[in-house]
Coordinates of C-alpha atoms in Angstrom, one line a residue:
Chain A
M141 CA 32.5 10.9 66.3
H142 CA 30.3 12.1 69.1
P143 CA 32.2 12.5 72.4
Q144 CA 30.2 10.0 74.5
T145 CA 30.3 7.2 71.9
R146 CA 33.8 6.3 73.0
V147 CA 33.9 3.0 74.8
L148 CA 36.4 2.6 77.6
H149 CA 38.6 -0.5 77.4
P150 CA 39.2 -2.1 80.8
T151 CA 42.9 -1.9 80.3
A152 CA 42.6 1.8 79.9
F153 CA 42.5 2.0 83.7
G154 CA 46.2 1.9 84.5
T155 CA 48.0 4.6 86.4
S156 CA 48.4 6.8 83.3
G157 CA 45.5 5.1 81.7
L158 CA 43.0 6.5 84.1
W159 CA 44.0 10.0 83.2
R160 CA 43.7 9.0 79.5
A161 CA 40.3 7.6 80.1
L162 CA 38.8 10.7 81.7
R163 CA 36.0 12.2 79.9
P164 CA 35.2 15.9 80.1
R165 CA 32.1 15.2 82.1
D166 CA 34.1 13.3 84.8
L167 CA 35.6 16.6 85.8
F168 CA 32.2 18.4 86.1
E169 CA 31.1 17.2 89.5
P170 CA 34.5 17.3 91.3
A171 CA 35.0 20.8 89.8
R172 CA 31.6 22.0 91.1
R173 CA 32.4 20.8 94.6
L174 CA 36.0 22.1 94.7
V175 CA 35.5 25.6 93.4
P176 CA 34.0 27.1 96.7
W177 CA 36.8 25.5 98.7
F178 CA 39.6 26.9 96.6
A179 CA 37.8 30.3 96.5
V180 CA 37.7 30.4 100.3
I181 CA 41.3 29.3 100.6
A182 CA 42.4 32.0 98.1
L183 CA 40.5 34.7 100.1
V184 CA 41.9 33.7 103.5
L185 CA 45.5 33.4 102.2
A186 CA 45.2 36.7 100.3
L187 CA 43.9 38.5 103.4
A188 CA 46.8 37.1 105.4
G189 CA 49.4 38.0 102.8
L190 CA 47.9 41.5 102.3
H191 CA 48.0 42.0 106.1
L192 CA 51.7 41.2 106.1
G193 CA 52.4 43.2 103.0
L194 CA 50.5 46.4 103.7
I195 CA 50.4 46.6 107.4
V196 CA 53.1 44.5 109.1
A197 CA 56.0 45.0 106.7
P198 CA 58.1 48.2 107.2
P199 CA 59.0 50.3 104.1
A200 CA 62.2 49.5 102.3
Q201 CA 65.1 51.8 102.9
D202 CA 65.8 52.6 99.3
Q203 CA 62.3 52.9 97.7
G204 CA 60.0 53.4 100.7
D205 CA 56.5 52.1 100.4
A206 CA 56.6 51.7 96.6
F207 CA 58.2 48.2 97.3
R208 CA 54.8 47.0 98.6
I209 CA 53.9 46.5 94.9
V210 CA 56.1 43.4 95.1
F211 CA 53.4 41.5 96.9
I212 CA 51.2 41.5 93.8
H213 CA 53.8 41.9 91.1
V214 CA 56.0 38.9 91.9
P215 CA 53.2 36.3 92.6
A216 CA 51.4 37.5 89.4
A217 CA 54.6 37.2 87.4
W218 CA 55.2 33.6 88.7
M219 CA 51.6 32.7 88.0
S220 CA 51.8 34.0 84.4
L221 CA 54.8 31.8 83.8
A222 CA 53.6 28.7 85.7
I223 CA 50.1 28.7 84.0
F224 CA 51.8 28.9 80.6
V225 CA 53.9 25.8 81.4
V226 CA 50.8 23.8 82.7
M227 CA 48.9 24.9 79.6
A228 CA 51.8 23.7 77.3
A229 CA 51.8 20.3 79.2
L230 CA 48.1 19.9 78.7
S231 CA 48.6 20.9 75.0
A232 CA 51.1 18.1 74.7
A233 CA 48.4 15.7 76.0
T234 CA 45.9 17.1 73.6
L235 CA 48.2 16.6 70.6
A236 CA 49.9 13.3 71.6
M237 CA 47.1 11.5 73.4
R238 CA 44.1 13.1 71.8
H239 CA 43.0 13.7 75.3
R240 CA 39.6 15.3 75.6
L241 CA 39.8 16.8 79.1
A242 CA 43.2 18.3 78.6
P243 CA 42.2 20.9 75.9
I244 CA 39.2 22.0 78.1
L245 CA 41.6 22.6 81.1
A246 CA 44.1 24.3 78.8
S247 CA 41.5 26.7 77.3
A248 CA 40.2 27.3 80.9
L249 CA 43.6 28.3 82.1
A250 CA 44.4 30.8 79.3
P251 CA 42.2 33.8 80.4
T252 CA 43.4 33.5 84.0
G253 CA 47.0 33.3 82.7
A254 CA 46.3 36.5 80.6
T255 CA 44.9 38.2 83.7
F256 CA 48.1 37.5 85.7
A257 CA 50.3 38.5 82.7
F258 CA 48.4 41.8 82.5
V259 CA 48.6 42.4 86.3
T260 CA 52.4 41.8 86.1
L261 CA 52.8 44.4 83.3
W262 CA 50.5 46.9 85.1
T263 CA 52.0 46.6 88.5
G264 CA 55.5 46.6 87.0
A265 CA 54.8 49.9 85.2
L266 CA 53.5 51.5 88.5
W267 CA 56.6 50.1 90.3
G268 CA 59.1 51.2 87.6
R269 CA 57.9 54.8 87.6
P270 CA 58.9 55.7 91.2
T271 CA 61.9 53.4 91.4
W272 CA 63.5 53.6 87.9
G273 CA 61.9 56.9 86.8
S274 CA 60.2 55.1 83.8
W275 CA 56.9 53.3 83.3
W276 CA 58.3 51.2 80.5
A277 CA 61.6 50.2 78.9
W278 CA 62.2 47.9 75.9
D279 CA 64.6 45.7 77.9
A280 CA 64.6 41.9 77.6
R281 CA 62.5 41.2 80.7
L282 CA 59.8 43.7 80.0
T283 CA 59.6 42.9 76.3
S284 CA 59.4 39.1 76.8
A285 CA 56.8 39.6 79.6
L286 CA 54.7 41.7 77.1
L287 CA 55.2 38.9 74.5
L288 CA 53.9 36.4 77.1
F289 CA 50.7 38.5 77.5
L290 CA 50.3 38.8 73.8
L291 CA 50.7 35.0 73.4
Y292 CA 47.9 34.4 75.9
L293 CA 45.7 36.8 73.9
A294 CA 46.6 35.0 70.7
I295 CA 45.7 31.6 72.3
I296 CA 42.3 33.0 73.5
A297 CA 41.6 34.6 70.1
T298 CA 42.4 31.4 68.3
Q299 CA 40.2 29.3 70.5
M300 CA 37.3 31.7 69.9
A301 CA 37.9 32.2 66.2
I302 CA 37.9 28.5 65.0
E303 CA 34.4 27.1 65.1
D304 CA 35.4 23.4 64.8
I305 CA 36.2 22.5 68.4
R306 CA 38.8 19.8 67.6
R307 CA 40.6 22.1 65.2
A308 CA 40.5 25.0 67.7
D309 CA 41.9 22.7 70.4
R310 CA 44.8 21.5 68.1
S311 CA 45.6 25.0 66.9
T312 CA 45.8 26.5 70.4
A313 CA 47.8 23.5 71.5
I314 CA 50.4 24.1 68.8
L315 CA 50.5 27.8 69.7
S316 CA 51.0 27.0 73.4
L317 CA 53.8 24.6 72.6
V318 CA 55.5 27.1 70.4
G319 CA 54.9 29.9 72.9
V320 CA 56.2 28.0 75.9
V321 CA 59.7 28.7 74.5
N322 CA 59.2 32.3 75.7
V323 CA 58.8 31.2 79.3
P324 CA 62.5 30.5 80.0
V325 CA 63.3 33.6 78.1
V326 CA 61.2 35.7 80.5
Y327 CA 62.6 33.9 83.5
F328 CA 66.3 34.0 82.6
S329 CA 66.2 37.3 80.7
V330 CA 67.7 39.2 83.6
Q331 CA 70.7 36.9 83.6
W332 CA 71.1 36.6 79.9
W333 CA 70.9 40.3 79.0
N334 CA 71.7 43.5 80.7
T335 CA 68.3 44.7 81.8
L336 CA 66.8 47.6 83.7
H337 CA 64.8 45.1 85.6
Q338 CA 66.6 43.8 88.7
S339 CA 67.9 40.3 88.7
T340 CA 66.0 38.8 91.6
G341 CA 62.5 39.1 92.9
I342 CA 63.2 39.9 96.5
A343 CA 66.6 41.6 96.8
L344 CA 65.4 44.5 98.8
N345 CA 67.5 46.9 100.8
V346 CA 65.8 46.0 104.1
P347 CA 66.9 44.4 107.4
A348 CA 66.8 40.6 107.6
A349 CA 63.7 40.5 109.7
S350 CA 61.9 42.7 107.1
T351 CA 63.1 40.5 104.3
A352 CA 61.5 37.5 106.1
I353 CA 58.2 39.3 106.3
A354 CA 58.4 40.3 102.7
I355 CA 59.1 36.6 101.7
A356 CA 56.3 35.3 103.9
G357 CA 53.9 37.9 102.4
T358 CA 54.9 37.1 98.9
G359 CA 54.7 33.3 99.6
L360 CA 51.2 33.6 101.1
L361 CA 50.0 35.7 98.2
T362 CA 51.5 33.3 95.7
L363 CA 49.6 30.4 97.4
A364 CA 46.4 32.6 97.3
C365 CA 47.0 33.1 93.5
I366 CA 47.4 29.4 93.0
A367 CA 44.1 28.7 94.8
Y368 CA 42.4 31.5 92.9
A369 CA 43.7 30.2 89.5
T370 CA 42.5 26.7 90.4
A371 CA 39.0 28.0 91.3
A372 CA 38.8 30.2 88.2
T373 CA 40.0 27.5 85.9
L374 CA 37.6 24.8 87.4
L375 CA 34.7 27.3 87.2
R376 CA 35.5 28.1 83.5
A377 CA 36.0 24.5 82.7
Q378 CA 32.5 23.7 84.0
S379 CA 31.0 26.2 81.5
T380 CA 33.1 24.7 78.7
I381 CA 32.0 21.1 79.6
L382 CA 28.3 22.1 79.6
E383 CA 28.8 24.0 76.3
R384 CA 30.5 21.0 74.6
E385 CA 28.1 18.4 76.0
R386 CA 24.9 20.4 76.0
R387 CA 23.2 18.1 73.5
S388 CA 24.1 14.9 75.3
P389 CA 21.7 12.9 77.6
W390 CA 24.2 13.5 80.4
A391 CA 23.7 17.3 80.3
T392 CA 19.9 16.8 80.1
H393 CA 19.9 14.5 83.0
L394 CA 22.1 16.8 85.0
R395 CA 19.6 19.6 84.5
D396 CA 16.7 17.4 85.4
S397 CA 18.3 16.3 88.6
D398 CA 18.6 20.0 89.6
A399 CA 22.1 19.3 90.8
L400 CA 23.1 22.6 89.5
E401 CA 21.0 24.9 91.6
Chain B
M297 CA 52.9 48.1 112.6
H298 CA 54.4 51.5 111.7
W299 CA 51.4 53.4 110.4
N300 CA 50.5 56.3 112.6
S301 CA 47.2 57.2 111.0
W302 CA 44.8 56.2 108.2
Q303 CA 46.0 59.3 106.3
D304 CA 49.6 57.9 106.7
F305 CA 48.4 54.5 105.4
W306 CA 46.7 56.0 102.3
A307 CA 49.7 58.3 101.5
M308 CA 52.1 55.3 101.3
G309 CA 55.0 57.7 102.0
G310 CA 54.2 59.7 98.9
H311 CA 53.8 56.7 96.7
G312 CA 50.1 56.3 97.3
L313 CA 49.1 56.7 93.7
Y314 CA 51.5 54.0 92.5
V315 CA 50.8 51.5 95.3
W316 CA 47.0 51.9 95.3
G317 CA 47.0 52.2 91.6
A318 CA 48.6 48.7 91.4
Y319 CA 46.3 47.2 94.1
A320 CA 43.1 48.8 92.8
V321 CA 43.5 47.7 89.2
T322 CA 44.5 44.2 90.3
L323 CA 41.4 43.9 92.4
A324 CA 39.2 45.3 89.5
V325 CA 40.7 42.9 87.0
V326 CA 40.1 39.9 89.3
V327 CA 36.6 41.0 90.2
T328 CA 35.8 41.4 86.5
E329 CA 37.1 37.9 85.8
V330 CA 35.0 36.4 88.5
V331 CA 31.8 38.2 87.4
I332 CA 32.4 37.2 83.7
L333 CA 32.9 33.5 84.9
L334 CA 29.7 33.5 86.9
V335 CA 27.6 35.2 84.2
K336 CA 28.9 32.8 81.6
R337 CA 28.0 29.8 83.7
K338 CA 24.5 31.1 84.5
S339 CA 23.8 31.8 80.8
I340 CA 24.9 28.3 79.8
L341 CA 22.7 26.7 82.5
E342 CA 19.7 28.8 81.3
H343 CA 20.4 27.7 77.7
L344 CA 20.6 24.1 78.8
G345 CA 17.3 24.5 80.7
R346 CA 15.6 25.8 77.5
L347 CA 17.1 22.8 75.5
T348 CA 15.8 20.4 78.1
R349 CA 12.3 21.9 78.1
L350 CA 12.2 21.8 74.3
H351 CA 13.4 18.2 74.4
R352 CA 10.6 17.2 76.9
R353 CA 7.9 19.0 74.9
R354 CA 8.9 17.1 71.8
E355 CA 9.0 13.8 73.5
A356 CA 5.9 14.0 75.7
P357 CA 3.2 13.1 73.1
Q358 CA 5.2 10.1 71.8
R359 CA 5.3 8.5 75.2
K360 CA 1.5 8.3 75.6

């Protein structure tokens, strides 16, 4: 019943068995060590990307400097989709394998996914106003992106509302697996329906050299977002692990050894 | 580099409010997330510390 009473069978250590055998606490120390590295990588990549996007890149011919919103909007949109897919995969592990680390990572990903989904909507509105003349439209892309954000909020609320941890994990896992259907809808909406939203991310009316700069800037900021999401998720997972194992001798020992200061 | 002045940079060709509105709110949201994460971790560690001290106080007389 209690998490640490589970005994590991030697055969559990196969290639996929190792992942199955991982306990929540096994992630704690690696997470603690990795967070500062990912944070520094995120900062460096973000500064390089912002330098390209705000200083080096020339304005686009058709929409001037408003196009610079692309450097946050597109990476944030990609992240909001990618995080949901990872969360759904972890949810499958939670339900099918009764994995105990997977739900911790999934619940740690949700708030960061919600952050990116919100940033996508916000920057989209501020980009839409000067280029389309409208903050918002109920077209397929925008509506499905809003639904993505609401799904993240529903997942976070479910996790918080259900007191029994196992039940909360299972409920959010089911919600993630149902909600992941919306991810391809968001992605392909611009092809499937007639939308106000343009069909591709970087189809800007700029010379080839400028397009290369725009792609490089977007790429750097996407990598920065991946590093940031990793750092934020591992930091959040640490809190969840401590919270879930606070009564175990492991947590007491951890505190005694002052490894946390 | 095509900016002639700082004023030019902040104006963003007349789109300053939109561009900086997008960047500023993104920064604010990310900073808020990081602060929440660090505060949460600190409060859990303090709670864990209290639990540990309580545990020790309860155990100490029995050991002697």
